[in-house]
Coordinates of C-alpha atoms and ligand atoms in Angstrom, one line a residue:
M651 CA 50.7 93.1 72.1
S652 CA 52.4 91.4 74.9
Q653 CA 55.2 89.2 74.3
I654 CA 57.8 87.2 76.2
R655 CA 61.1 86.2 74.2
W656 CA 63.8 84.1 75.7
L657 CA 67.3 85.3 74.8
G658 CA 69.0 82.2 76.1
H659 CA 70.3 81.5 79.6
A660 CA 68.4 83.7 82.1
A661 CA 68.0 86.7 79.6
V662 CA 64.4 87.4 78.9
E663 CA 62.8 90.3 76.9
V664 CA 59.1 91.2 78.1
L665 CA 56.9 93.5 75.7
I666 CA 54.1 94.8 77.7
S667 CA 51.9 97.9 77.7
G668 CA 54.1 99.3 75.1
K669 CA 57.2 98.9 77.3
R670 CA 60.2 96.8 76.7
V671 CA 61.7 95.2 79.8
V672 CA 64.9 93.0 79.7
I673 CA 65.6 91.0 82.7
D674 CA 69.4 89.6 83.3
P675 CA 70.8 90.8 79.8
L676 CA 73.6 88.6 79.3
I677 CA 74.3 89.1 75.4
K678 CA 77.8 89.3 74.6
D679 CA 79.2 86.4 76.7
N680 CA 76.0 84.3 76.2
P681 CA 76.6 81.2 73.7
L682 CA 72.7 81.0 73.3
S683 CA 72.2 84.6 72.6
P684 CA 70.3 85.0 69.5
V685 CA 70.8 88.7 69.1
K686 CA 73.5 91.3 69.3
L687 CA 73.6 93.9 72.0
N688 CA 72.5 96.8 69.8
Y689 CA 69.0 94.8 69.7
L690 CA 68.4 96.0 73.3
E691 CA 69.1 99.6 72.3
G692 CA 65.5 100.6 72.8
V693 CA 64.6 99.0 76.0
S694 CA 62.6 100.8 78.7
V695 CA 63.8 98.9 81.6
V696 CA 66.7 96.7 82.6
G697 CA 66.0 94.4 85.5
V698 CA 68.8 92.7 87.3
T699 CA 68.1 89.8 89.7
H700 CA 71.7 89.7 91.2
D701 CA 75.2 90.6 90.2
H702 CA 76.7 87.3 89.0
Y703 CA 78.3 88.1 85.6
D704 CA 75.8 85.8 83.9
H705 CA 73.0 88.1 85.2
L706 CA 74.5 91.5 85.4
G707 CA 75.7 90.8 81.8
D708 CA 75.6 93.9 79.5
T709 CA 73.5 96.0 82.0
V710 CA 75.9 98.9 82.3
E711 CA 76.4 99.1 78.7
I712 CA 72.8 99.1 77.8
L713 CA 72.0 101.9 80.3
K714 CA 74.7 103.7 78.6
M715 CA 73.6 103.3 75.1
N716 CA 70.4 104.7 76.2
N717 CA 69.9 107.4 79.0
K718 CA 66.2 106.6 78.8
A719 CA 66.4 103.2 79.8
K720 CA 65.9 102.6 83.6
L721 CA 67.5 100.1 85.9
F722 CA 65.2 97.9 88.2
A723 CA 67.1 96.1 91.0
T724 CA 67.8 96.2 94.6
F725 CA 68.7 99.8 95.6
D726 CA 72.0 98.5 97.1
L727 CA 72.9 96.8 93.7
E728 CA 71.9 99.9 91.9
M729 CA 74.1 102.2 94.2
Y730 CA 77.0 99.8 93.7
L731 CA 76.6 100.2 89.9
V732 CA 76.3 104.0 90.3
N733 CA 79.6 103.9 92.3
Q734 CA 81.5 101.4 90.4
F735 CA 80.5 102.2 86.8
K736 CA 79.1 105.6 86.9
V737 CA 75.6 104.6 86.1
P738 CA 73.5 108.0 86.4
E739 CA 71.2 108.1 89.4
A740 CA 68.6 109.5 87.2
Q741 CA 68.3 106.2 85.6
L742 CA 67.5 104.1 88.9
I743 CA 64.1 102.8 89.9
P744 CA 64.7 102.4 93.6
A745 CA 63.3 99.1 95.1
N746 CA 63.8 96.1 97.3
V747 CA 61.9 93.0 97.8
G748 CA 58.3 94.2 98.5
G749 CA 55.4 95.5 96.7
Y750 CA 54.8 96.7 93.4
V751 CA 56.6 99.9 91.9
E752 CA 54.6 101.6 89.3
H753 CA 56.6 102.8 86.5
E754 CA 55.1 104.4 83.3
G755 CA 52.1 102.1 83.1
I756 CA 53.6 99.0 84.3
R757 CA 54.3 97.2 87.6
L758 CA 57.5 95.9 88.8
A759 CA 58.5 93.9 92.1
L760 CA 61.4 92.2 93.5
T761 CA 60.7 88.9 95.3
K762 CA 63.0 86.7 97.5
A763 CA 65.4 84.3 96.1
V764 CA 67.6 81.6 97.6
H765 CA 71.1 82.0 96.2
S766 CA 73.9 84.2 96.9
S767 CA 75.6 87.4 95.3
E768 CA 78.4 89.7 95.6
H769 CA 76.5 93.0 96.3
S770 CA 73.1 92.9 97.7
D771 CA 70.8 90.2 98.0
P772 CA 69.6 87.9 95.1
T773 CA 66.1 88.4 94.1
G774 CA 63.4 87.5 91.5
I775 CA 61.5 89.9 89.4
V776 CA 57.8 90.4 88.7
V777 CA 56.5 92.5 85.6
S778 CA 52.9 93.3 85.3
D779 CA 50.5 95.5 83.4
G780 CA 47.7 94.6 85.9
R781 CA 46.4 92.1 83.4
T782 CA 49.4 89.8 82.6
T783 CA 51.9 89.0 85.2
I784 CA 55.3 87.5 84.7
Y785 CA 57.6 86.1 87.4
H786 CA 61.3 85.6 86.6
A787 CA 62.7 83.8 89.6
G788 CA 66.3 84.7 89.0
D789 CA 68.9 82.2 90.2
T790 CA 67.3 80.3 93.2
G791 CA 67.2 77.1 95.0
L792 CA 63.9 75.6 95.9
F793 CA 62.1 77.4 98.7
E794 CA 58.8 77.1 100.4
D795 CA 58.1 80.8 100.2
M796 CA 57.4 80.4 96.4
R797 CA 54.0 79.4 97.6
L798 CA 53.5 83.0 98.9
I799 CA 55.1 84.4 95.7
G800 CA 52.3 82.6 93.8
Q801 CA 49.7 83.7 96.3
V802 CA 50.7 87.5 96.3
F803 CA 51.4 88.1 92.5
Q804 CA 49.3 85.1 91.1
P805 CA 51.6 85.1 87.9
D806 CA 50.5 83.9 84.6
Y807 CA 53.8 83.0 83.7
A808 CA 56.7 81.7 85.7
L809 CA 60.2 81.7 84.3
L810 CA 62.2 79.3 86.4
P811 CA 66.0 78.2 86.5
I812 CA 66.3 74.4 85.9
G813 CA 70.1 74.0 85.2
G814 CA 70.8 72.5 88.6
R815 CA 74.2 72.9 90.4
F816 CA 73.7 76.6 90.9
T817 CA 70.0 76.7 91.0
M818 CA 67.1 74.3 91.1
D819 CA 67.2 71.3 88.8
P820 CA 64.3 70.1 86.7
K821 CA 62.7 67.9 89.5
Q822 CA 62.9 70.8 92.0
A823 CA 61.7 73.3 89.5
V824 CA 58.6 70.9 89.0
I825 CA 57.9 71.2 92.7
A826 CA 58.4 75.0 92.6
V827 CA 55.6 75.4 89.7
D828 CA 53.3 73.4 91.9
M829 CA 53.8 76.1 94.6
I830 CA 53.7 79.1 92.3
K831 CA 50.7 77.8 90.2
P832 CA 51.3 79.9 87.1
R833 CA 47.9 80.4 85.5
K834 CA 49.3 80.0 81.7
G835 CA 52.6 78.5 81.7
A836 CA 55.9 77.6 83.2
I837 CA 59.1 78.4 81.0
P838 CA 62.5 76.7 81.9
I839 CA 65.5 79.1 81.7
H840 CA 69.2 78.8 83.1
F841 CA 70.0 75.8 81.6
N842 CA 72.2 74.2 78.8
T843 CA 74.1 77.4 78.3
W844 CA 77.3 75.7 79.3
D845 CA 78.2 72.0 80.3
M846 CA 77.9 72.7 84.0
I847 CA 74.3 73.3 83.7
R848 CA 73.3 70.7 81.3
V849 CA 69.9 68.9 81.8
D850 CA 67.2 67.6 79.8
P851 CA 64.3 70.2 79.8
Q852 CA 61.8 67.6 78.8
E853 CA 62.2 66.1 82.4
F854 CA 60.8 69.6 83.5
V855 CA 58.1 69.7 80.8
K856 CA 56.9 66.3 81.5
G857 CA 56.8 66.9 85.4
V858 CA 55.0 70.2 85.0
K859 CA 52.2 68.7 82.7
E860 CA 51.9 65.9 85.2
K861 CA 51.0 68.3 88.1
G862 CA 48.5 69.8 85.7
Y863 CA 50.3 73.0 84.4
E864 CA 51.3 74.2 81.0
A865 CA 55.0 74.0 80.4
I866 CA 56.4 76.2 77.6
L867 CA 59.7 75.1 76.1
L868 CA 61.3 78.1 74.1
Q869 CA 64.2 77.9 72.0
P870 CA 66.5 81.0 72.4
G871 CA 65.2 83.8 70.4
Q872 CA 61.6 82.3 70.4
S873 CA 58.8 84.2 71.6
I874 CA 55.2 83.6 72.8
E875 CA 52.3 86.1 72.6
L876 CA 50.6 86.6 75.8
Ligands
NI1339 NI1 73.9 83.5 90.3
MN1340 MN1 73.2 82.2 87.1

């Protein structure tokens, strides 16, 4: 059974090939989070797209709750967390933007993202079992290389920020979908967590459908079977 569950904001849980991957786990300070932090106790991998607090979130605590959980991010960001918060090096999956990293039966990759961050560069994250592929764009503006990300990883699902101001807005995210060409659906994230990123997700849903793609609007806590 494979599943994507939106935990509000950019926090996404992916169940794939018997592994639980959580990306950008902002739980405690996430007004949309449907779960408490202990829900993430058994995760296999914590992916972090960049170190802004709304993405790094509760990463360090999750890694400390469970020493079997591994961290997936740029190696520079990982080493920052090792040095700053004493995350054990044994919990790292070293990586940078590039090809797939095989990890216990799943594949993980980092992609370019156009944004900023304090330590290391911002990224997107791809998770795949070789059959189903999910692209989480992280925080990003619209950029032409999304076309390349679509071509290289051929994602079934694309999770895209639509909140505007710090990332793409719904209109730009529709253009992103048209470049990425997700085979099964585009899922909006990073909106309506706070007033500063309040938008109407229906604008995205409508635009995506007009381009001939599937749009999947989840509520926080809601999941889809893949
Ligand atoms: Ni950010
Ligand atoms: Mn953000």
